[in-house]
Short mmCIF file of C-alpha atoms in Angstrom, two decimals:
data_model
loop_
_atom_site.label_atom_id
_atom_site.label_comp_id
_atom_site.label_asym_id
_atom_site.label_seq_id
_atom_site.Cartn_x
_atom_site.Cartn_y
_atom_site.Cartn_z
CA MET A 1 -12.89 0.38 56.13
CA GLU A 2 -9.21 0.20 55.38
CA MET A 3 -9.96 1.31 51.88
CA ILE A 4 -11.35 4.66 53.18
CA LYS A 5 -7.59 5.53 53.97
CA GLY A 6 -6.62 5.40 50.33
CA ILE A 7 -9.23 8.14 49.52
CA LYS A 8 -7.65 11.41 49.92
CA GLY A 9 -8.84 13.67 52.79
CA HIS A 10 -10.30 10.50 54.72
CA GLY A 11 -9.31 8.74 57.75
CA TYR A 12 -10.14 5.75 59.60
CA TYR A 13 -12.95 7.09 61.54
CA ASP A 14 -14.49 9.29 58.57
CA GLU A 15 -17.70 8.38 56.77
CA LEU A 16 -17.47 8.00 53.18
CA VAL A 17 -20.44 7.59 50.78
CA VAL A 18 -19.70 5.48 47.76
CA PRO A 19 -22.22 5.42 44.83
CA ILE A 20 -22.91 2.20 43.14
CA ILE A 21 -23.64 1.83 39.36
CA GLU A 22 -24.05 -0.85 37.22
CA ASN A 23 -21.36 -2.36 34.95
CA THR A 24 -21.17 -2.39 31.21
CA ALA A 25 -19.25 -4.02 28.62
CA TYR A 26 -17.01 -1.33 27.85
CA GLU A 27 -15.47 1.12 30.16
CA TYR A 28 -16.15 4.23 27.90
CA GLU A 29 -19.93 3.30 28.25
CA LEU A 30 -19.78 4.17 32.00
CA THR A 31 -19.38 7.89 31.13
CA ASP A 32 -23.22 9.05 31.61
CA SER A 33 -23.51 6.70 34.90
CA LEU A 34 -20.42 8.17 36.33
CA ALA A 35 -21.43 11.74 35.54
CA LYS A 36 -24.77 11.32 37.24
CA ALA A 37 -23.10 9.66 40.37
CA ILE A 38 -20.88 12.71 40.56
CA GLU A 39 -23.77 15.16 40.37
CA ALA A 40 -25.82 13.09 42.98
CA TYR A 41 -22.97 12.91 45.35
CA PRO A 42 -20.62 15.90 44.80
CA LYS A 43 -18.57 15.20 47.92
CA SER A 44 -17.86 11.71 46.97
CA THR A 45 -14.47 10.94 45.49
CA ALA A 46 -15.12 7.48 44.50
CA VAL A 47 -17.82 5.29 42.40
CA LEU A 48 -18.12 1.64 42.88
CA VAL A 49 -18.87 -0.19 39.50
CA ARG A 50 -20.79 -3.45 40.42
CA ASN A 51 -18.80 -6.68 39.66
CA HIS A 52 -15.82 -4.65 38.53
CA GLY A 53 -14.14 -2.23 41.03
CA VAL A 54 -13.71 1.07 42.32
CA TYR A 55 -13.06 4.12 40.24
CA VAL A 56 -11.41 6.96 42.05
CA TRP A 57 -11.50 10.82 41.10
CA GLY A 58 -8.15 12.34 40.67
CA ASP A 59 -7.08 14.36 37.60
CA THR A 60 -9.17 11.93 35.77
CA TRP A 61 -11.27 8.83 36.71
CA ILE A 62 -9.01 6.04 36.81
CA SER A 63 -9.84 2.11 37.70
CA ALA A 64 -8.39 1.56 41.41
CA LYS A 65 -8.77 -2.15 40.57
CA THR A 66 -6.62 -1.88 37.34
CA GLN A 67 -4.14 0.11 39.34
CA THR A 68 -4.15 -2.10 42.26
CA GLU A 69 -3.42 -5.23 39.98
CA CYS A 70 -0.70 -3.20 38.22
CA TYR A 71 0.98 -2.69 41.77
CA HIS A 72 0.52 -6.64 42.70
CA TYR A 73 2.28 -7.37 39.24
CA LEU A 74 5.22 -5.04 39.89
CA PHE A 75 5.74 -6.10 43.49
CA ASP A 76 5.72 -9.76 42.40
CA ALA A 77 7.97 -9.20 39.48
CA ALA A 78 10.44 -7.24 41.82
CA ILE A 79 10.51 -10.18 44.44
CA LYS A 80 10.93 -12.77 41.54
CA LEU A 81 13.72 -10.72 40.13
CA HIS A 82 15.42 -10.40 43.63
CA GLN A 83 15.11 -14.17 44.12
CA MET A 84 16.80 -14.89 40.70
CA GLY A 85 19.75 -12.59 41.69
CA LEU A 86 18.55 -9.88 39.39
CA ASP A 87 18.77 -6.16 40.18
CA TRP A 88 15.11 -5.30 40.16
CA SER A 89 15.79 -1.37 40.33
CA ALA A 90 17.48 -1.33 36.94
CA PRO A 91 17.65 0.24 34.30
CA ASN A 92 20.25 3.18 35.26
CA HIS A 93 18.19 5.96 33.99
CA GLY A 94 14.90 8.00 34.64
CA PRO A 95 13.15 8.31 37.92
CA ILE A 96 13.83 4.87 39.20
CA GLN A 97 17.49 5.57 39.16
CA SER A 98 17.07 8.54 41.63
CA ALA A 99 15.47 5.87 44.16
CA ARG A 100 17.96 3.37 43.84
CA SER A 101 19.90 4.14 46.86
CA SER A 102 17.12 4.16 49.14
CA LEU A 103 15.54 1.01 47.73
CA ARG A 104 18.55 -1.21 48.54
CA ILE A 105 17.69 -4.30 50.67
CA ALA A 106 19.76 -4.66 53.82
CA GLY A 107 22.35 -2.84 52.18
CA GLU A 108 23.25 -5.48 49.40
CA SER A 109 24.57 -3.79 46.42
CA ASN A 110 23.31 -6.73 44.10
CA PHE A 111 20.16 -8.61 44.95
CA SER A 112 21.67 -12.18 44.38
CA VAL A 113 19.67 -14.91 46.17
CA LYS A 114 22.12 -16.78 48.49
CA ALA A 115 21.92 -19.94 50.66
CA LYS A 116 23.72 -20.48 53.69
CA LYS A 117 26.53 -22.98 53.79
CA ASP A 118 27.36 -25.19 57.11
CA ASN A 119 30.35 -22.74 57.84
CA GLY A 120 28.22 -19.71 57.45
CA ASP A 121 29.29 -18.68 53.92
CA THR A 122 26.85 -18.11 51.24
CA ASP A 123 26.41 -19.77 47.93
CA PRO A 124 24.07 -18.31 44.99
CA PHE A 125 21.43 -20.51 43.94
CA PRO A 126 21.49 -21.67 40.49
CA ARG A 127 19.34 -19.98 37.71
CA CYS A 128 18.24 -23.21 36.41
CA ILE A 129 18.34 -26.72 37.76
CA VAL A 130 18.29 -29.91 35.07
CA LEU A 131 17.54 -33.06 36.69
CA ASP A 132 18.05 -36.65 35.45
CA ILE A 133 15.12 -39.04 36.30
CA GLU A 134 16.41 -42.70 36.92
CA GLY A 135 18.32 -42.85 40.36
CA THR A 136 18.06 -39.09 40.83
CA THR A 137 14.24 -38.18 41.10
CA THR A 138 13.03 -41.83 40.85
CA PRO A 139 14.09 -45.23 41.94
CA ILE A 140 16.24 -47.28 39.34
CA SER A 141 14.19 -50.00 40.42
CA PHE A 142 10.86 -48.38 38.93
CA VAL A 143 12.31 -48.14 35.66
CA SER A 144 14.07 -51.48 35.39
CA GLU A 145 11.36 -53.67 37.21
CA VAL A 146 8.18 -51.91 36.44
CA LEU A 147 8.56 -49.57 33.29
CA PHE A 148 10.55 -51.70 31.14
CA PRO A 149 8.86 -54.92 31.76
CA TYR A 150 5.35 -53.26 31.12
CA ALA A 151 6.66 -52.16 27.77
CA ARG A 152 8.25 -55.39 26.79
CA ASP A 153 5.06 -57.33 27.83
CA ASN A 154 3.10 -55.07 25.89
CA VAL A 155 4.84 -54.22 22.90
CA GLY A 156 3.10 -56.74 20.63
CA ARG A 157 -0.48 -55.84 21.71
CA HIS A 158 0.26 -52.02 21.44
CA LEU A 159 1.52 -52.61 17.86
CA SER A 160 -1.37 -54.63 16.75
CA LEU A 161 -4.02 -52.11 18.11
CA THR A 162 -2.41 -49.11 16.99
CA TYR A 163 -0.66 -50.35 13.91
CA ASP A 164 -2.09 -47.92 11.40
CA THR A 165 -2.09 -44.62 13.48
CA PRO A 166 0.27 -42.13 12.66
CA ASP A 167 2.12 -42.43 15.91
CA THR A 168 2.86 -46.08 15.46
CA GLN A 169 3.67 -45.89 11.81
CA ASN A 170 6.35 -43.21 12.77
CA ASP A 171 7.77 -45.50 15.44
CA ILE A 172 8.01 -48.29 13.10
CA LYS A 173 9.69 -46.01 10.42
CA LEU A 174 12.23 -45.16 13.36
CA LEU A 175 12.70 -48.79 14.41
CA ARG A 176 13.30 -49.91 10.73
CA SER A 177 16.03 -47.24 10.40
CA GLN A 178 17.83 -48.21 13.73
CA VAL A 179 17.62 -51.85 12.92
CA GLU A 180 19.24 -51.36 9.54
CA SER A 181 22.12 -49.54 11.16
CA ASP A 182 22.32 -52.39 13.91
CA LEU A 183 22.52 -55.21 11.21
CA GLU A 184 25.32 -53.20 9.37
CA GLN A 185 27.06 -53.06 12.52
CA GLY A 186 26.63 -56.56 13.57
CA VAL A 187 24.76 -55.45 16.85
CA PRO A 188 23.62 -58.46 18.71
CA GLY A 189 19.92 -59.32 18.74
CA ALA A 190 18.98 -57.28 15.70
CA VAL A 191 16.93 -59.14 13.10
CA PRO A 192 15.69 -58.07 9.71
CA ILE A 193 12.31 -56.51 9.66
CA PRO A 194 10.46 -57.60 6.51
CA SER A 195 8.45 -55.07 4.04
CA ASP A 196 4.95 -54.51 4.64
CA ASP A 197 4.27 -56.82 1.86
CA ALA A 198 5.10 -59.46 4.16
CA GLY A 199 2.03 -58.80 5.98
CA LYS A 200 1.18 -56.91 9.51
CA GLU A 201 1.66 -60.12 11.63
CA GLU A 202 5.30 -60.67 10.20
CA VAL A 203 6.35 -57.21 10.46
CA ILE A 204 5.05 -56.94 14.32
CA ALA A 205 6.88 -60.18 15.09
CA ALA A 206 10.18 -58.82 13.76
CA LEU A 207 9.58 -55.55 15.60
CA VAL A 208 8.65 -57.37 18.74
CA ALA A 209 12.00 -59.42 18.60
CA ASN A 210 14.15 -56.22 18.01
CA VAL A 211 12.58 -54.36 20.82
CA ASP A 212 12.92 -57.04 23.30
CA ALA A 213 16.77 -57.18 22.48
CA MET A 214 16.91 -53.32 22.76
CA ILE A 215 15.22 -53.12 26.16
CA LYS A 216 17.27 -56.13 27.53
CA ALA A 217 20.58 -54.41 26.52
CA ASP A 218 19.00 -51.04 28.02
CA ARG A 219 19.82 -49.14 24.81
CA LYS A 220 19.39 -45.29 25.02
CA ILE A 221 18.03 -44.70 21.41
CA THR A 222 15.27 -42.52 20.14
CA ALA A 223 13.59 -45.27 18.23
CA LEU A 224 13.03 -47.49 21.16
CA LYS A 225 12.37 -44.73 23.75
CA GLU A 226 9.45 -43.18 21.41
CA LEU A 227 7.80 -46.56 21.12
CA GLN A 228 8.30 -47.04 24.94
CA GLY A 229 6.48 -43.61 25.72
CA HIS A 230 3.43 -44.47 23.63
CA ILE A 231 3.20 -47.97 25.29
CA TRP A 232 3.54 -46.38 28.81
CA ARG A 233 1.09 -43.69 27.77
CA THR A 234 -1.67 -46.25 27.53
CA GLY A 235 -0.59 -47.73 30.75
CA TYR A 236 -1.26 -44.56 32.57
CA GLU A 237 -4.42 -43.86 30.92
CA LYS A 238 -5.58 -47.21 32.03
CA ASP A 239 -4.29 -46.74 35.58
CA GLU A 240 -2.14 -49.59 35.16
CA LEU A 241 1.11 -47.45 36.00
CA GLU A 242 1.93 -44.75 38.43
CA GLY A 243 5.13 -42.78 38.43
CA ILE A 244 7.36 -42.94 41.67
CA VAL A 245 9.60 -40.34 42.76
CA TYR A 246 11.46 -40.01 46.15
CA ASP A 247 9.53 -38.25 48.88
CA ASP A 248 12.11 -35.26 49.07
CA VAL A 249 11.50 -34.40 45.19
CA PRO A 250 8.02 -32.59 45.55
CA GLU A 251 9.15 -30.36 48.46
CA ALA A 252 12.29 -29.46 46.54
CA LEU A 253 10.51 -28.83 43.27
CA GLU A 254 7.97 -26.59 45.02
CA LYS A 255 10.67 -24.73 46.99
CA TRP A 256 12.58 -23.99 43.82
CA HIS A 257 9.39 -22.83 42.00
CA ALA A 258 8.68 -20.54 44.63
CA LEU A 259 12.35 -19.10 44.38
CA GLY A 260 11.80 -18.53 40.67
CA ILE A 261 14.45 -21.25 39.62
CA LYS A 262 13.50 -22.99 36.38
CA VAL A 263 13.72 -26.69 36.64
CA TYR A 264 14.08 -28.97 33.63
CA ILE A 265 14.15 -32.69 33.01
CA TYR A 266 17.07 -34.43 31.01
CA SER A 267 16.53 -38.11 30.43
CA SER A 268 17.24 -40.86 27.94
CA GLY A 269 13.43 -41.41 28.06
CA SER A 270 11.42 -39.76 25.41
CA ARG A 271 9.83 -36.24 26.53
CA LEU A 272 6.32 -37.87 26.50
CA ALA A 273 7.60 -40.55 28.94
CA GLN A 274 8.98 -37.83 31.08
CA ARG A 275 5.71 -35.87 31.12
CA LEU A 276 4.09 -39.10 31.86
CA ILE A 277 6.03 -40.00 34.75
CA PHE A 278 5.70 -36.71 36.46
CA GLY A 279 2.06 -36.20 35.52
CA LYS A 280 0.95 -38.98 37.39
CA THR A 281 3.12 -39.90 40.64
CA ASN A 282 2.77 -41.11 44.13
CA HIS A 283 2.85 -37.42 44.89
CA GLY A 284 0.42 -36.17 42.35
CA ASP A 285 0.88 -33.98 39.19
CA LEU A 286 4.26 -32.34 39.43
CA ARG A 287 4.32 -31.01 36.02
CA LYS A 288 3.46 -27.46 37.30
CA TYR A 289 6.96 -27.35 38.80
CA LEU A 290 8.57 -28.05 35.42
CA SER A 291 9.61 -25.79 32.81
CA GLY A 292 10.70 -28.14 30.00
CA PHE A 293 12.00 -31.66 29.19
CA PHE A 294 15.12 -32.66 27.30
CA ASP A 295 15.48 -36.05 25.73
CA THR A 296 18.27 -37.89 23.47
CA THR A 297 17.36 -35.68 20.54
CA VAL A 298 19.54 -33.19 22.01
CA GLY A 299 22.22 -35.58 21.97
CA ASN A 300 23.66 -38.51 24.07
CA LYS A 301 23.70 -37.85 27.66
CA LYS A 302 27.31 -38.79 28.13
CA GLU A 303 28.52 -36.14 25.35
CA THR A 304 29.51 -32.75 26.33
CA ARG A 305 27.78 -31.18 23.06
CA SER A 306 24.47 -32.34 24.61
CA TYR A 307 25.06 -30.02 27.49
CA VAL A 308 26.14 -27.17 25.17
CA GLU A 309 22.95 -27.55 23.30
CA ILE A 310 20.90 -27.53 26.62
CA SER A 311 22.77 -24.38 27.77
CA GLU A 312 22.18 -22.45 24.65
CA SER A 313 18.52 -23.60 24.69
CA LEU A 314 18.00 -22.09 28.16
CA GLY A 315 19.35 -18.82 27.34
CA VAL A 316 21.50 -18.42 30.40
CA ASP A 317 24.32 -15.74 30.60
CA LYS A 318 26.82 -18.35 31.36
CA PRO A 319 26.76 -22.17 31.57
CA SER A 320 27.63 -22.22 35.17
CA ASP A 321 24.25 -20.83 35.93
CA ILE A 322 22.76 -24.19 35.46
CA LEU A 323 23.17 -27.11 38.00
CA PHE A 324 22.83 -30.42 36.61
CA VAL A 325 21.82 -33.55 38.93
CA THR A 326 22.55 -36.96 38.04
CA ASP A 327 23.58 -40.25 39.33
CA VAL A 328 26.00 -41.00 36.41
CA TYR A 329 29.58 -40.02 36.65
CA GLN A 330 30.13 -39.88 33.17
CA GLU A 331 27.13 -37.55 32.49
CA ALA A 332 28.38 -35.28 35.19
CA THR A 333 31.77 -35.14 33.77
CA ALA A 334 30.27 -34.25 30.18
CA ALA A 335 28.15 -31.70 31.88
CA LYS A 336 31.17 -30.29 33.61
CA GLY A 337 32.86 -30.17 30.36
CA ALA A 338 30.34 -27.76 28.97
CA GLY A 339 30.57 -25.48 31.83
CA LEU A 340 27.59 -26.61 33.95
CA GLU A 341 27.77 -27.11 37.61
CA ALA A 342 27.11 -30.77 38.44
CA VAL A 343 26.44 -32.86 41.38
CA ILE A 344 25.95 -36.77 41.71
CA SER A 345 22.78 -38.04 43.25
CA ILE A 346 23.43 -40.92 45.66
CA ARG A 347 20.34 -43.15 46.05
CA PRO A 348 19.62 -46.76 47.09
CA GLY A 349 20.27 -49.02 44.21
CA ASN A 350 22.65 -46.41 42.38
CA GLY A 351 25.84 -47.74 40.88
CA PRO A 352 29.22 -47.24 42.43
CA LEU A 353 31.18 -44.02 41.48
CA PRO A 354 34.99 -44.15 40.63
CA GLU A 355 37.25 -43.04 43.65
CA ASN A 356 38.33 -39.61 43.77
CA HIS A 357 35.63 -38.56 41.16
CA GLY A 358 35.76 -34.90 42.32
CA PHE A 359 32.10 -34.08 42.24
CA LYS A 360 29.78 -33.07 45.16
CA THR A 361 27.30 -35.79 46.22
CA ILE A 362 23.84 -35.56 47.68
CA LYS A 363 21.51 -38.04 49.20
CA SER A 364 18.41 -35.80 49.16
CA PHE A 365 17.56 -32.65 47.33
CA SER A 366 17.04 -30.94 50.51
CA GLU A 367 20.97 -30.77 50.39
CA ILE A 368 20.79 -28.55 47.28
#
């Protein structure tokens, strides 16, 4: 009934006869059927194509379904642009320009998304948010008391069962390279890994010894993190592991997603390990709210260059469009050095912070 008002010359109480024709594989094949419908119902200004949509007669026959979908897309795009702080009425030429003054929202000259502060002032939302995992989205205890022990206890079994697979052979290659460097530098716990000629069991025994030492030292190195990710993948697949996130995390991710804010993860764990944690959590699969993952392949989390790399990868206009959330003071300092905004997460079990550290702190994502 409401659609009748969309047909020129008709109102709510008018009667409109709409002929129905069968759909075809291609729109141009509707020509004959449309012509017969027009001839049979000359007063009708619309034809319904079964399982497709309404065709409306104007200067030509147009698909009202397609037209409506275009409007939905444009309105949705305008809202998302507005939420992201972009002026959706750009460009500054053509017919759009003539309507700019009448389409301002609440008199604002720029449509930046803003959040109310406690004192009544407003702050713009960030364009992107980059989250640490351990101590930020996830309790440190889950990593130290669940993930690390699982990897340590299963490294030998994993290597034995998957020894000849491409993933494991690549992991062994990375570990060999790391151990060679560790031996040269005299890193405690490093032991030589024999060549393949020594036999599979000898190689695995040496790998297990090195990995155990690396895990105990909580080393943030790619060789270890890649292997751990593959071990954890098996654990998640067998329902032996489930990721844990704080209760405020899912709601915040959903809110930011609705506002058009891109959310990324930056962790010392491999990208695979990150996807596994958020893919199967105590709050379900949260990956739909995440736009990407960064690991130590972009650099050490305590080095400013790493955050410069992330900023360039995200393609923002300026680094300060990115908010980085972490529980580690040195990481926040490195991010600030690259021009990012940074806040420090205060969660139960997190380490102490230096006095007068100068960063804003939060105890829940609801404070962002």
